[in-house]
Short mmCIF file of C-alpha atoms in Angstrom, two decimals:
data_model
loop_
_atom_site.label_atom_id
_atom_site.label_comp_id
_atom_site.label_asym_id
_atom_site.label_seq_id
_atom_site.Cartn_x
_atom_site.Cartn_y
_atom_site.Cartn_z
CA MET A 1 199.80 -46.18 227.33
CA ARG A 2 198.87 -42.58 227.92
CA SER A 3 195.45 -42.23 229.43
CA PRO A 4 192.95 -45.06 229.58
CA THR A 5 190.34 -42.67 228.19
CA LEU A 6 192.34 -42.12 224.99
CA ILE A 7 191.71 -44.68 222.28
CA TYR A 8 194.54 -45.27 219.82
CA LEU A 9 193.36 -46.78 216.55
CA ASP A 10 196.25 -45.82 214.29
CA TYR A 11 198.51 -48.87 214.68
CA ALA A 12 199.11 -48.88 210.90
CA ALA A 13 200.86 -45.51 211.29
CA THR A 14 202.97 -46.61 214.21
CA THR A 15 202.67 -48.66 217.39
CA PRO A 16 203.68 -48.11 220.99
CA VAL A 17 206.84 -50.04 221.85
CA ASP A 18 206.03 -53.11 223.92
CA PRO A 19 207.47 -52.66 227.45
CA ARG A 20 209.12 -56.10 227.08
CA VAL A 21 210.94 -54.73 224.02
CA VAL A 22 212.01 -51.59 225.86
CA LYS A 23 213.43 -53.73 228.66
CA THR A 24 215.69 -55.69 226.29
CA MET A 25 216.85 -52.47 224.61
CA LEU A 26 217.79 -50.47 227.71
CA PRO A 27 221.18 -52.06 228.56
CA TYR A 28 222.35 -51.30 225.01
CA PHE A 29 222.12 -47.56 225.56
CA THR A 30 224.17 -47.26 228.72
CA LYS A 31 226.17 -50.40 229.53
CA LYS A 32 226.46 -52.40 226.31
CA PHE A 33 226.94 -49.39 224.07
CA GLY A 34 229.78 -50.68 221.91
CA ASN A 35 230.28 -50.20 218.19
CA THR A 36 229.91 -53.52 216.38
CA ALA A 37 232.99 -52.69 214.30
CA SER A 38 235.25 -52.38 217.37
CA LEU A 39 237.61 -55.23 218.20
CA HIS A 40 237.42 -54.96 222.00
CA SER A 41 234.95 -56.60 224.35
CA PHE A 42 232.43 -53.73 224.07
CA GLY A 43 232.34 -54.14 220.30
CA LEU A 44 232.09 -57.88 220.55
CA GLU A 45 229.19 -57.67 222.98
CA ALA A 46 227.30 -55.35 220.62
CA LYS A 47 228.07 -57.52 217.60
CA GLU A 48 226.83 -60.62 219.36
CA ALA A 49 223.56 -58.88 220.20
CA VAL A 50 223.09 -57.75 216.60
CA GLU A 51 223.86 -61.21 215.20
CA LYS A 52 221.49 -62.82 217.67
CA GLY A 53 218.80 -60.40 216.48
CA ARG A 54 219.63 -61.08 212.85
CA LYS A 55 219.15 -64.82 213.44
CA ILE A 56 215.73 -64.28 215.03
CA ILE A 57 214.59 -62.13 212.12
CA ALA A 58 216.05 -64.46 209.47
CA ASP A 59 214.33 -67.46 211.07
CA ALA A 60 211.04 -65.58 211.13
CA ILE A 61 210.89 -65.51 207.32
CA LYS A 62 212.87 -68.75 206.72
CA ALA A 63 215.88 -66.86 205.39
CA SER A 64 219.54 -67.21 206.30
CA VAL A 65 221.34 -64.62 208.42
CA LYS A 66 223.47 -63.48 205.47
CA GLU A 67 220.35 -62.39 203.65
CA ILE A 68 219.16 -59.87 206.29
CA TYR A 69 220.37 -56.27 206.01
CA PHE A 70 219.47 -53.75 208.72
CA THR A 71 218.40 -50.27 207.59
CA SER A 72 216.87 -47.21 209.23
CA SER A 73 213.33 -47.43 207.86
CA ALA A 74 211.00 -49.22 205.49
CA SER A 75 211.40 -46.23 203.17
CA GLU A 76 215.15 -46.80 203.09
CA SER A 77 214.70 -50.52 202.50
CA ASN A 78 212.32 -49.87 199.60
CA ASN A 79 214.66 -47.26 198.11
CA LEU A 80 217.57 -49.67 198.44
CA ALA A 81 215.62 -52.51 196.85
CA LEU A 82 214.54 -50.57 193.77
CA LYS A 83 217.53 -48.31 193.17
CA GLY A 84 220.04 -50.93 194.31
CA LEU A 85 218.66 -53.48 191.85
CA ALA A 86 218.50 -50.95 189.04
CA TRP A 87 222.10 -49.77 189.49
CA ALA A 88 223.44 -53.33 189.66
CA ASN A 89 221.56 -54.56 186.60
CA LYS A 90 221.72 -51.80 184.03
CA ASP A 91 221.22 -54.22 181.15
CA LYS A 92 217.57 -54.60 182.21
CA LYS A 93 215.68 -51.35 182.07
CA HIS A 94 212.08 -52.23 182.93
CA ILE A 95 210.50 -52.18 186.37
CA ILE A 96 206.94 -53.19 187.32
CA ILE A 97 205.17 -51.97 190.46
CA SER A 98 201.55 -51.85 191.54
CA SER A 99 199.67 -48.57 191.45
CA VAL A 100 198.82 -48.77 195.17
CA GLU A 101 202.38 -49.02 196.52
CA HIS A 102 203.52 -46.81 199.38
CA ASP A 103 204.84 -43.41 198.27
CA CYS A 104 208.43 -44.48 198.92
CA VAL A 105 208.14 -47.22 196.29
CA LEU A 106 206.15 -45.05 193.87
CA THR A 107 208.54 -42.12 194.03
CA SER A 108 211.68 -44.30 193.92
CA ALA A 109 210.32 -45.94 190.77
CA ALA A 110 209.32 -42.59 189.30
CA TRP A 111 212.82 -41.28 190.01
CA LEU A 112 214.34 -44.28 188.21
CA GLU A 113 212.01 -43.56 185.30
CA GLN A 114 213.52 -40.07 185.09
CA GLN A 115 216.95 -41.72 184.95
CA GLY A 116 215.98 -43.75 181.88
CA TRP A 117 214.30 -46.86 183.28
CA SER A 118 210.93 -47.80 181.90
CA LEU A 119 208.10 -48.23 184.41
CA THR A 120 204.83 -50.16 184.35
CA LEU A 121 202.15 -49.44 186.94
CA LEU A 122 199.91 -52.44 187.49
CA PRO A 123 196.18 -51.74 187.88
CA VAL A 124 194.20 -53.08 190.85
CA ASP A 125 190.57 -54.15 191.15
CA LYS A 126 187.99 -52.27 193.20
CA TYR A 127 189.30 -53.90 196.37
CA GLY A 128 192.89 -52.88 195.69
CA LEU A 129 193.99 -56.39 194.67
CA VAL A 130 196.72 -56.98 192.09
CA ASP A 131 195.79 -59.70 189.59
CA PRO A 132 198.76 -62.08 189.07
CA LYS A 133 197.70 -62.38 185.41
CA GLU A 134 198.41 -58.66 185.00
CA VAL A 135 201.92 -59.29 186.33
CA GLN A 136 202.39 -62.10 183.82
CA LYS A 137 201.18 -59.84 181.00
CA ALA A 138 203.41 -56.92 182.01
CA ILE A 139 206.70 -58.85 182.14
CA ARG A 140 208.94 -58.19 179.10
CA PRO A 141 212.33 -59.58 178.08
CA ASP A 142 213.99 -56.50 179.59
CA THR A 143 212.05 -56.60 182.88
CA LEU A 144 214.38 -56.41 185.86
CA ALA A 145 212.03 -56.58 188.82
CA VAL A 146 208.45 -56.62 190.05
CA SER A 147 207.53 -54.89 193.33
CA VAL A 148 204.09 -55.56 194.80
CA MET A 149 203.30 -54.83 198.43
CA HIS A 150 202.17 -57.70 200.65
CA ALA A 151 199.31 -55.73 202.22
CA ASN A 152 198.24 -52.19 201.55
CA ASN A 153 198.87 -49.70 204.34
CA GLU A 154 195.67 -47.72 203.75
CA ILE A 155 192.97 -50.24 202.93
CA GLY A 156 194.58 -53.40 204.30
CA THR A 157 194.04 -55.56 201.21
CA VAL A 158 196.41 -58.55 201.18
CA ASN A 159 197.86 -59.37 197.76
CA PRO A 160 198.43 -62.89 196.39
CA ILE A 161 202.20 -62.49 196.59
CA GLY A 162 202.83 -66.24 196.42
CA GLU A 163 201.29 -66.42 192.96
CA ILE A 164 203.10 -63.28 191.86
CA GLY A 165 206.38 -64.63 193.25
CA LYS A 166 205.91 -67.87 191.32
CA ILE A 167 205.37 -66.01 188.05
CA CYS A 168 208.46 -63.87 188.63
CA ARG A 169 210.59 -66.89 189.50
CA ASP A 170 209.44 -68.74 186.35
CA LYS A 171 210.25 -65.70 184.21
CA GLY A 172 213.60 -65.03 185.88
CA VAL A 173 212.54 -61.62 187.18
CA TYR A 174 213.37 -60.37 190.68
CA PHE A 175 210.38 -60.09 193.03
CA HIS A 176 210.37 -57.52 195.84
CA THR A 177 207.56 -57.10 198.35
CA ASP A 178 207.00 -54.36 200.90
CA ALA A 179 205.83 -56.27 203.95
CA ALA A 180 205.85 -53.32 206.37
CA GLN A 181 202.19 -53.93 207.24
CA THR A 182 202.31 -57.75 207.36
CA PHE A 183 205.61 -58.80 208.96
CA GLY A 184 204.74 -60.04 212.43
CA LYS A 185 201.03 -60.25 211.61
CA ILE A 186 200.89 -62.81 208.79
CA PRO A 187 203.29 -65.78 208.44
CA ILE A 188 205.90 -65.19 205.71
CA ASP A 189 208.14 -67.83 204.15
CA VAL A 190 210.35 -66.25 201.51
CA ASN A 191 211.09 -69.60 199.90
CA ARG A 192 207.54 -70.85 199.65
CA LEU A 193 206.40 -67.43 198.37
CA ASN A 194 209.35 -67.06 195.94
CA ILE A 195 210.33 -63.67 197.33
CA ASP A 196 213.75 -62.28 196.34
CA LEU A 197 213.65 -59.07 198.36
CA LEU A 198 211.44 -58.12 201.31
CA THR A 199 211.04 -54.95 203.33
CA ALA A 200 209.98 -55.01 206.99
CA SER A 201 209.97 -52.41 209.74
CA ALA A 202 210.09 -52.59 213.54
CA HIS A 203 207.79 -49.73 214.52
CA LYS A 204 204.72 -51.28 212.88
CA MET A 205 205.01 -54.29 215.19
CA CYS A 206 205.54 -52.82 218.64
CA GLY A 207 209.28 -52.35 218.12
CA PRO A 208 211.21 -49.07 218.05
CA LYS A 209 211.29 -46.49 215.26
CA GLY A 210 214.48 -45.99 213.28
CA VAL A 211 215.15 -49.61 212.41
CA ALA A 212 213.98 -51.81 209.56
CA MET A 213 215.42 -54.49 207.33
CA LEU A 214 215.74 -55.60 203.75
CA TYR A 215 215.89 -59.30 202.99
CA VAL A 216 217.96 -59.93 199.85
CA ARG A 217 218.08 -63.51 198.59
CA SER A 218 221.64 -64.85 198.12
CA GLY A 219 222.79 -64.31 194.56
CA VAL A 220 220.62 -61.26 193.87
CA ARG A 221 222.77 -58.51 192.31
CA ILE A 222 222.31 -55.25 194.21
CA ARG A 223 224.31 -52.07 194.83
CA PRO A 224 224.32 -49.90 197.99
CA LEU A 225 222.79 -46.44 198.46
CA LEU A 226 225.16 -45.63 201.32
CA HIS A 227 228.91 -46.01 200.92
CA GLY A 228 231.32 -45.97 203.83
CA GLY A 229 232.85 -48.42 206.25
CA GLY A 230 231.41 -51.46 204.55
CA HIS A 231 228.90 -52.48 207.20
CA GLU A 232 226.22 -55.06 206.41
CA GLY A 233 228.37 -56.83 203.84
CA GLY A 234 229.05 -53.53 202.10
CA LEU A 235 225.39 -53.04 201.17
CA ARG A 236 224.58 -50.54 203.90
CA SER A 237 227.44 -48.61 205.48
CA SER A 238 226.51 -46.91 208.78
CA THR A 239 227.23 -47.65 212.40
CA LEU A 240 224.65 -50.20 213.46
CA ASN A 241 221.80 -49.01 215.66
CA VAL A 242 222.35 -51.73 218.24
CA PRO A 243 219.59 -50.97 220.79
CA ALA A 244 217.03 -50.63 217.99
CA ILE A 245 218.09 -53.89 216.35
CA VAL A 246 217.90 -55.69 219.71
CA GLY A 247 214.40 -54.23 220.16
CA PHE A 248 213.37 -55.16 216.62
CA ALA A 249 214.37 -58.77 217.23
CA GLU A 250 212.55 -58.93 220.57
CA GLY A 251 209.48 -57.44 218.88
CA VAL A 252 209.61 -60.15 216.22
CA LYS A 253 209.97 -62.84 218.87
CA ILE A 254 206.85 -61.62 220.66
CA CYS A 255 204.84 -61.27 217.43
CA LEU A 256 205.72 -64.81 216.34
CA ALA A 257 204.83 -66.29 219.70
CA GLU A 258 201.48 -64.48 219.84
CA MET A 259 200.63 -64.26 216.13
CA LYS A 260 197.96 -66.93 215.89
CA LYS A 261 196.04 -65.87 218.97
CA GLU A 262 196.45 -62.15 218.33
CA SER A 263 195.36 -62.41 214.68
CA ALA A 264 192.19 -64.21 215.70
CA ARG A 265 191.47 -61.69 218.48
CA LEU A 266 192.04 -58.64 216.26
CA GLY A 267 190.13 -60.17 213.35
CA LYS A 268 187.10 -60.56 215.58
CA LEU A 269 187.31 -56.97 216.82
CA ARG A 270 187.83 -55.70 213.26
CA ASP A 271 184.75 -57.58 212.04
CA LYS A 272 182.68 -56.21 214.90
CA LEU A 273 183.84 -52.71 214.07
CA ILE A 274 183.14 -53.07 210.34
CA LYS A 275 179.74 -54.65 210.81
CA GLY A 276 178.76 -52.14 213.49
CA ALA A 277 179.78 -49.05 211.54
CA LEU A 278 178.20 -50.17 208.27
CA THR A 279 174.95 -51.03 210.07
CA LYS A 280 174.72 -47.92 212.23
CA ILE A 281 175.75 -45.32 209.63
CA SER A 282 173.80 -44.74 206.43
CA ASP A 283 175.71 -44.22 203.16
CA SER A 284 178.80 -45.84 204.62
CA HIS A 285 181.07 -48.21 202.72
CA LEU A 286 184.05 -50.46 203.37
CA ASN A 287 187.26 -49.71 201.46
CA GLY A 288 189.45 -52.69 200.65
CA HIS A 289 188.67 -56.37 200.35
CA PRO A 290 185.95 -57.79 202.64
CA LYS A 291 187.92 -61.01 203.32
CA LYS A 292 191.46 -60.68 201.99
CA ARG A 293 192.48 -57.97 204.44
CA LEU A 294 194.81 -57.43 207.38
CA PRO A 295 193.32 -58.63 210.68
CA ASN A 296 193.84 -55.16 212.18
CA ASN A 297 192.59 -52.86 209.40
CA ALA A 298 189.16 -51.29 208.92
CA ASN A 299 188.80 -48.55 206.32
CA PHE A 300 185.51 -46.80 205.66
CA ARG A 301 184.19 -44.02 203.55
CA PHE A 302 181.23 -41.92 204.55
CA SER A 303 179.44 -40.02 201.81
CA TYR A 304 178.98 -36.21 202.00
CA ILE A 305 181.76 -35.50 204.52
CA GLU A 306 185.49 -34.89 204.48
CA GLY A 307 188.11 -37.00 206.25
CA GLU A 308 190.26 -34.38 207.98
CA ALA A 309 187.22 -32.89 209.70
CA LEU A 310 186.22 -36.40 210.78
CA ILE A 311 189.67 -37.12 212.25
CA MET A 312 189.71 -33.85 214.19
CA MET A 313 186.28 -34.45 215.66
CA LEU A 314 187.22 -37.99 216.69
CA ASP A 315 190.45 -36.65 218.20
CA ASN A 316 188.42 -34.22 220.31
CA LEU A 317 186.56 -37.23 221.65
CA GLY A 318 189.82 -39.01 222.46
CA ILE A 319 189.92 -41.35 219.45
CA ALA A 320 193.06 -41.32 217.28
CA ALA A 321 192.43 -42.41 213.68
CA SER A 322 193.66 -41.59 210.19
CA THR A 323 192.39 -40.50 206.79
CA ALA A 324 193.69 -40.29 203.25
CA SER A 325 191.66 -37.24 202.29
CA ALA A 326 193.20 -34.55 200.08
CA CYS A 327 192.88 -31.88 202.76
CA SER A 328 194.92 -33.98 205.16
CA SER A 329 197.80 -34.52 202.74
CA PRO A 330 200.62 -32.04 202.16
CA LYS A 331 200.00 -32.43 198.42
CA LEU A 332 196.26 -31.68 198.74
CA GLN A 333 195.51 -34.69 196.57
CA PRO A 334 193.15 -37.55 197.31
CA SER A 335 194.64 -40.95 198.06
CA HIS A 336 196.23 -42.62 195.03
CA VAL A 337 195.17 -45.95 196.54
CA LEU A 338 191.45 -45.12 196.63
CA LEU A 339 191.60 -43.55 193.15
CA ALA A 340 193.34 -46.70 191.82
CA CYS A 341 190.45 -48.71 193.29
CA GLY A 342 188.17 -46.70 191.00
CA LEU A 343 186.70 -44.27 193.52
CA ARG A 344 185.80 -40.77 192.36
CA PRO A 345 187.79 -38.02 194.11
CA GLN A 346 184.67 -36.86 195.98
CA ASP A 347 184.25 -40.37 197.42
CA ALA A 348 187.92 -40.61 198.32
CA HIS A 349 187.70 -37.48 200.53
CA GLY A 350 185.60 -39.11 203.22
CA SER A 351 187.84 -42.04 204.13
CA LEU A 352 188.56 -43.17 207.67
CA ARG A 353 191.17 -45.74 208.61
CA LEU A 354 190.91 -47.41 211.99
CA SER A 355 193.83 -49.77 212.61
CA LEU A 356 193.87 -52.01 215.68
CA GLY A 357 196.73 -53.44 217.69
CA ARG A 358 198.04 -55.16 220.78
CA TRP A 359 196.32 -52.91 223.29
CA THR A 360 193.00 -52.51 221.50
CA THR A 361 190.12 -53.78 223.60
CA GLU A 362 186.54 -54.69 222.85
CA SER A 363 185.27 -51.86 225.05
CA GLU A 364 187.27 -49.41 222.90
CA ILE A 365 185.58 -50.76 219.76
CA ASP A 366 182.21 -50.43 221.51
CA LYS A 367 183.04 -46.82 222.39
CA VAL A 368 183.94 -46.02 218.76
CA LEU A 369 180.71 -47.58 217.56
CA GLU A 370 178.88 -45.44 220.09
CA VAL A 371 180.37 -42.08 219.07
CA LEU A 372 181.15 -42.50 215.37
CA PRO A 373 177.56 -42.30 214.08
CA ALA A 374 177.01 -39.01 215.94
CA VAL A 375 180.25 -37.50 214.62
CA VAL A 376 179.37 -38.42 211.03
CA GLU A 377 175.88 -37.02 211.57
CA LYS A 378 177.23 -33.74 212.95
CA LEU A 379 179.43 -33.18 209.89
CA ARG A 380 176.66 -34.18 207.53
CA LYS A 381 174.47 -31.49 209.07
CA ILE A 382 177.03 -28.91 207.95
CA SER A 383 177.54 -30.44 204.50
CA PRO A 384 175.56 -29.16 201.49
CA PHE A 385 175.43 -32.62 199.90
CA SER A 386 173.67 -34.65 202.55
CA SER A 387 170.55 -32.48 202.36
CA ILE A 388 170.41 -32.85 198.59
CA ASN A 389 170.65 -36.58 198.77
CA ASN A 390 168.31 -37.12 201.68
CA MET B 1 198.42 -26.77 213.72
CA TYR B 2 195.14 -24.86 214.05
CA SER B 3 194.55 -21.80 216.26
CA PRO B 4 192.22 -22.13 219.28
CA LYS B 5 189.59 -19.99 217.55
CA THR B 6 189.70 -22.12 214.39
CA ILE B 7 189.16 -25.21 216.51
CA LYS B 8 186.32 -23.46 218.36
CA TYR B 9 184.56 -22.49 215.13
CA PHE B 10 184.99 -26.06 213.94
CA ASN B 11 183.79 -27.77 217.11
CA SER B 12 180.87 -25.43 217.69
CA PRO B 13 180.03 -24.32 214.18
CA LYS B 14 178.24 -20.98 213.92
CA ASN B 15 175.53 -20.09 211.41
CA TYR B 16 175.47 -23.39 209.57
CA GLY B 17 172.42 -24.65 207.72
CA LYS B 18 170.09 -23.32 205.09
CA ILE B 19 167.98 -20.13 204.84
CA LYS B 20 164.48 -20.67 203.48
CA ASN B 21 163.85 -18.51 200.41
CA PRO B 22 167.24 -16.81 200.50
CA ASP B 23 167.80 -13.57 198.61
CA GLY B 24 171.13 -14.80 197.34
CA ILE B 25 173.13 -18.05 197.21
CA GLY B 26 176.87 -18.38 196.58
CA LYS B 27 178.13 -21.82 195.57
CA VAL B 28 181.89 -22.13 195.29
CA GLY B 29 184.60 -24.76 195.46
CA ASN B 30 185.27 -27.98 193.69
CA ILE B 31 184.27 -31.37 195.02
CA ILE B 32 187.22 -32.96 193.24
CA CYS B 33 189.63 -30.84 195.28
CA GLY B 34 187.71 -31.48 198.46
CA ASP B 35 186.20 -28.12 199.47
CA VAL B 36 182.69 -26.94 198.65
CA MET B 37 181.01 -23.96 200.31
CA TRP B 38 177.42 -22.82 199.86
CA LEU B 39 176.49 -19.49 201.39
CA TYR B 40 172.92 -18.21 201.83
CA ILE B 41 172.02 -14.55 202.52
CA LYS B 42 168.87 -12.69 203.45
CA ILE B 43 168.88 -8.94 202.82
CA GLY B 44 167.04 -6.38 204.97
CA LYS B 45 167.17 -2.64 205.66
CA ASP B 46 168.79 -0.95 208.62
CA LYS B 47 167.59 2.27 210.35
CA LYS B 48 169.25 4.40 207.69
CA LYS B 49 167.34 2.41 205.03
CA GLN B 50 170.58 0.88 203.84
CA GLU B 51 170.56 -2.69 202.57
CA VAL B 52 172.23 -4.96 205.09
CA ILE B 53 172.88 -8.68 205.43
CA LYS B 54 170.13 -9.54 207.86
CA ASP B 55 170.83 -13.26 207.99
CA ILE B 56 173.60 -15.46 206.63
CA LYS B 57 174.18 -19.22 206.77
CA TYR B 58 176.52 -21.76 205.20
CA GLU B 59 176.75 -25.39 204.24
CA THR B 60 180.28 -26.68 203.79
CA PHE B 61 181.89 -29.92 202.69
CA GLY B 62 185.50 -29.70 203.72
CA CYS B 63 188.20 -29.80 206.31
CA VAL B 64 188.54 -28.03 209.65
CA ALA B 65 189.80 -24.84 207.96
CA ALA B 66 186.98 -24.82 205.41
CA ILE B 67 184.34 -25.13 208.15
CA ALA B 68 185.99 -22.55 210.41
CA THR B 69 186.44 -19.96 207.63
CA SER B 70 182.81 -20.48 206.62
CA GLY B 71 181.72 -19.67 210.16
CA GLN B 72 184.10 -16.72 210.39
CA VAL B 73 182.94 -15.10 207.16
CA THR B 74 179.31 -15.36 208.26
CA GLU B 75 180.16 -13.76 211.60
CA LEU B 76 182.01 -10.91 209.89
CA ALA B 77 179.29 -10.27 207.28
CA LYS B 78 176.24 -10.41 209.52
CA GLY B 79 174.60 -6.98 209.88
CA LYS B 80 177.01 -5.36 207.42
CA THR B 81 175.91 -3.28 204.43
CA ILE B 82 176.50 -4.86 201.05
CA ALA B 83 179.47 -2.59 200.39
CA GLU B 84 180.98 -3.42 203.78
CA ALA B 85 180.45 -7.13 203.23
CA LEU B 86 182.17 -7.00 199.87
CA ALA B 87 185.12 -5.29 201.50
CA ILE B 88 185.79 -8.25 203.82
CA SER B 89 189.16 -9.64 202.75
CA LYS B 90 190.61 -13.10 203.06
CA ASP B 91 193.29 -11.60 205.29
CA ALA B 92 190.63 -10.26 207.66
CA ILE B 93 189.17 -13.77 207.98
CA VAL B 94 192.58 -15.31 208.63
CA GLU B 95 193.41 -12.59 211.15
CA GLU B 96 190.11 -13.00 212.99
CA LEU B 97 190.73 -16.74 213.26
CA GLY B 98 194.17 -16.13 214.73
CA GLY B 99 195.95 -17.47 211.65
CA LEU B 100 195.68 -20.53 209.42
CA PRO B 101 198.35 -23.04 208.37
CA PRO B 102 199.85 -21.83 205.03
CA ILE B 103 198.53 -24.88 203.17
CA LYS B 104 194.99 -23.98 204.29
CA LEU B 105 195.00 -20.31 203.29
CA HIS B 106 193.02 -21.12 200.14
CA CYS B 107 190.03 -21.88 202.38
CA SER B 108 189.81 -18.18 203.30
CA VAL B 109 189.74 -17.28 199.60
CA LEU B 110 186.88 -19.72 199.17
CA ALA B 111 184.93 -18.05 202.00
CA VAL B 112 185.37 -14.56 200.49
CA ASP B 113 184.38 -15.89 197.06
CA ALA B 114 181.26 -17.55 198.46
CA LEU B 115 180.13 -14.29 200.05
CA ALA B 116 180.80 -12.31 196.85
CA GLU B 117 178.92 -14.91 194.80
CA ALA B 118 175.92 -14.76 197.15
CA ILE B 119 175.80 -10.96 196.90
CA TYR B 120 176.24 -11.12 193.12
CA ASP B 121 173.35 -13.60 192.98
CA TYR B 122 171.14 -11.21 194.99
CA LEU B 123 172.02 -8.21 192.84
CA SER B 124 171.56 -9.98 189.52
CA LYS B 125 168.17 -11.31 190.65
CA ASN B 126 167.24 -7.67 191.24
CA LYS B 127 168.70 -6.54 187.90
CA ARG B 128 171.43 -4.54 189.52
CA GLN B 129 175.07 -4.44 188.67
CA PHE B 130 177.75 -5.78 190.92
CA ARG B 131 180.35 -3.11 190.08
CA LYS B 132 178.10 -0.17 190.96
CA ILE B 133 178.00 -1.16 194.61
#
């Protein structure tokens, strides 16, 4: 960690790599650097490490090793899931996704729509939850796949993917879920939840950046995005990123071993943070579901102020957080997630996401609760709206 | 991303707040887009009996750039004659701040517009025409 005075509360964006993970990765840069496709001992050593990692990750979601495909990022996995399914099943031209998916799912689906596929965007309730009945209603005879994220990256709402998976299975429609925010935090059993494809990423769970995976159930018809040497069963050609895969697997091992305890610890800190902020700050609201949410996510909105200004002021005080305000986005548009939850654009501008993780302590939460009310107050003093409303 | 002066004007905002019984108010921006700027002016006379901006304050809902450009435009306009104030350009604000990220340049336009609106408000209250200044 950098300086003990800096407080990192942006674990949903990315996490530091656990030193235990780094330790397992290091030999694979310098000594065990082989290419998994090579026939000599260096290649064999690398291949063994990758296959060992694949087994750990497959076991973590109750899948078999043949169903795990390593990729470079959750974005790539989500692109592969949607486009790969579409290209392999051109007789079915309808895709269903939720309206609060990550941009990489939204834009992949929108791109397929331009290519002639038909797209349905599922609505969500005010907490960002997808109603399984809406999935049922949206499925048509030509529906190829449904993609609904396990938990939302902004507001942390956890969807009932088991119910959605069941509906898809009964209707014979593929079900994909983006589990980038849940893998390693919430138990996942792809069989019990009827998941056909699942995206997960290492850097959201104290593993390295640049590695992720796509689970594809045996028998699912899918085509590759990347063609080449036929790696990963031909679905994803590219030399395997061995150190990263080794680190990913070690990260999963640690998460599984500590999941129960860590979830309970973070859930308690999150609740303290939510309760404290809502009590201490007037005209403050919680975004996302009060109960069905990630143990490490708190997302607020504060009336009369704008999120980017809030983030910068917190950063000056040594607190790293995140917002989905329009001013903070390259597109200058408010968060599609908050708008889908029914918020007006002016309410969506003042959002603040605080996401907790392995090194978050109670004293850090106390510090945030100490400074946050003053920061909000300072910005409200500049804002024309607070004086009207007060 | 932001220049040191922009950060300074954001962290220690200058001239924010209301003016009681202002001579002119300029309200610009759009809450849906995320930037709203209200500018208040008080007009007085200098030694040459010219009308000058004696006091100027702002209230802004917006990002770092919106708050910093609000402060910068008030600093530039304070003490200026009406004609001088109207001549303040968005480029002058950006230059004074030591630059703005390209995606935030619209904030400087907002600041210039707010000042022009406040002056227009003052002139129309006094039955005078904007273009004759």
